[in-house]
Amino acid sequence: MGFRDLIDSVDGAVFETLGDTAYIEGREVLGMFSAPWLQPKFGGINTALREPHLVIRVSDSDGVQVRQQVRVELSVHDGGGEYTLTRLEPGGDGLVALILRINP
């Protein structure tokens, strides 16, 4: 088993166990959602990433495009709701960050 296959297997287990359910144009995916306004504050340090984002596996990113609608299945208090995809940022590690903008 090659390195990428091993990492893909580990990512699969992590996303299946800890992933947040989201829908991209109605297609279900598992990802790791983060909204910066919900992050704990450590010593008043601000991070550069200000937009909400959903990190998904490259294998789930086929056909994903800017301006698509993303629904995150979390409570509103945890940042769940409807978003528009504004940017894709491949990480080179088998994951892609979907940068989102909340829909009014």
XYZ file of C-alpha atoms in Angstrom:
104
model
C 0.000 0.000 0.000
C 1.425 3.371 -1.043
C 1.623 6.458 1.146
C -1.304 8.241 -0.558
C -3.466 5.132 -0.214
C -2.629 4.931 3.477
C -3.438 8.615 4.060
C -6.679 8.242 2.099
C -7.638 5.341 4.358
C -6.875 7.374 7.499
C -8.780 10.406 6.150
C -11.743 8.152 5.393
C -11.866 6.898 8.980
C -11.470 10.406 10.438
C -14.117 12.002 8.217
C -16.554 9.119 8.788
C -16.158 9.412 12.566
C -15.754 13.168 13.090
C -17.038 14.771 9.892
C -19.842 17.304 9.616
C -22.546 16.541 7.062
C -22.911 19.124 4.317
C -24.696 19.279 0.981
C -23.111 20.844 -2.098
C -25.883 21.530 -4.595
C -27.848 18.733 -2.896
C -25.001 16.168 -2.942
C -24.067 14.892 0.523
C -20.420 15.148 1.586
C -18.579 14.824 4.870
C -16.224 17.609 5.839
C -14.764 19.605 8.688
C -16.667 22.884 9.070
C -15.195 25.901 10.813
C -16.627 29.355 11.394
C -14.024 31.808 12.746
C -16.562 33.724 14.826
C -17.170 30.524 16.819
C -13.517 29.768 17.561
C -12.202 30.037 21.105
C -10.009 33.048 21.764
C -6.518 32.361 23.043
C -4.794 35.422 24.434
C -6.476 37.737 21.946
C -4.546 36.361 18.963
C -6.450 36.771 15.710
C -5.937 34.336 12.855
C -5.734 35.417 9.219
C -8.558 33.145 8.056
C -11.816 35.037 8.634
C -14.262 33.277 6.327
C -16.224 30.175 7.231
C -14.831 27.129 5.487
C -15.525 23.471 4.919
C -12.602 21.120 4.365
C -13.457 18.102 2.215
C -11.510 15.265 0.627
C -10.256 15.725 -2.935
C -12.283 12.664 -3.933
C -15.457 14.548 -2.888
C -14.514 17.728 -4.759
C -15.222 16.532 -8.314
C -17.608 18.971 -9.983
C -17.468 21.489 -7.127
C -17.392 25.053 -8.470
C -17.454 28.623 -7.214
C -20.964 30.041 -6.637
C -22.475 26.666 -5.797
C -24.748 26.453 -2.771
C -23.523 24.637 0.340
C -25.765 23.674 3.252
C -24.032 22.722 6.503
C -26.108 20.404 8.692
C -25.289 21.837 12.108
C -27.348 23.882 14.517
C -27.444 27.611 13.776
C -25.485 28.182 16.993
C -22.682 26.010 15.598
C -22.658 27.821 12.246
C -25.013 25.561 10.329
C -27.015 27.008 7.474
C -26.865 28.047 3.834
C -23.651 29.329 2.255
C -22.305 30.243 -1.173
C -18.955 28.809 -2.241
C -16.585 31.693 -3.007
C -13.212 29.967 -3.439
C -11.564 26.534 -3.485
C -8.136 26.119 -1.883
C -6.472 22.740 -2.530
C -4.006 21.958 0.226
C -1.810 19.471 -1.626
C -2.522 16.970 1.139
C -5.599 15.290 -0.313
C -7.926 17.919 1.141
C -9.633 20.981 -0.322
C -10.841 23.964 1.722
C -14.099 25.417 0.438
C -14.204 29.080 1.435
C -17.791 30.105 2.070
C -19.948 33.204 2.421
C -23.085 33.003 4.531
C -26.345 33.581 2.682
C -28.504 36.328 4.178
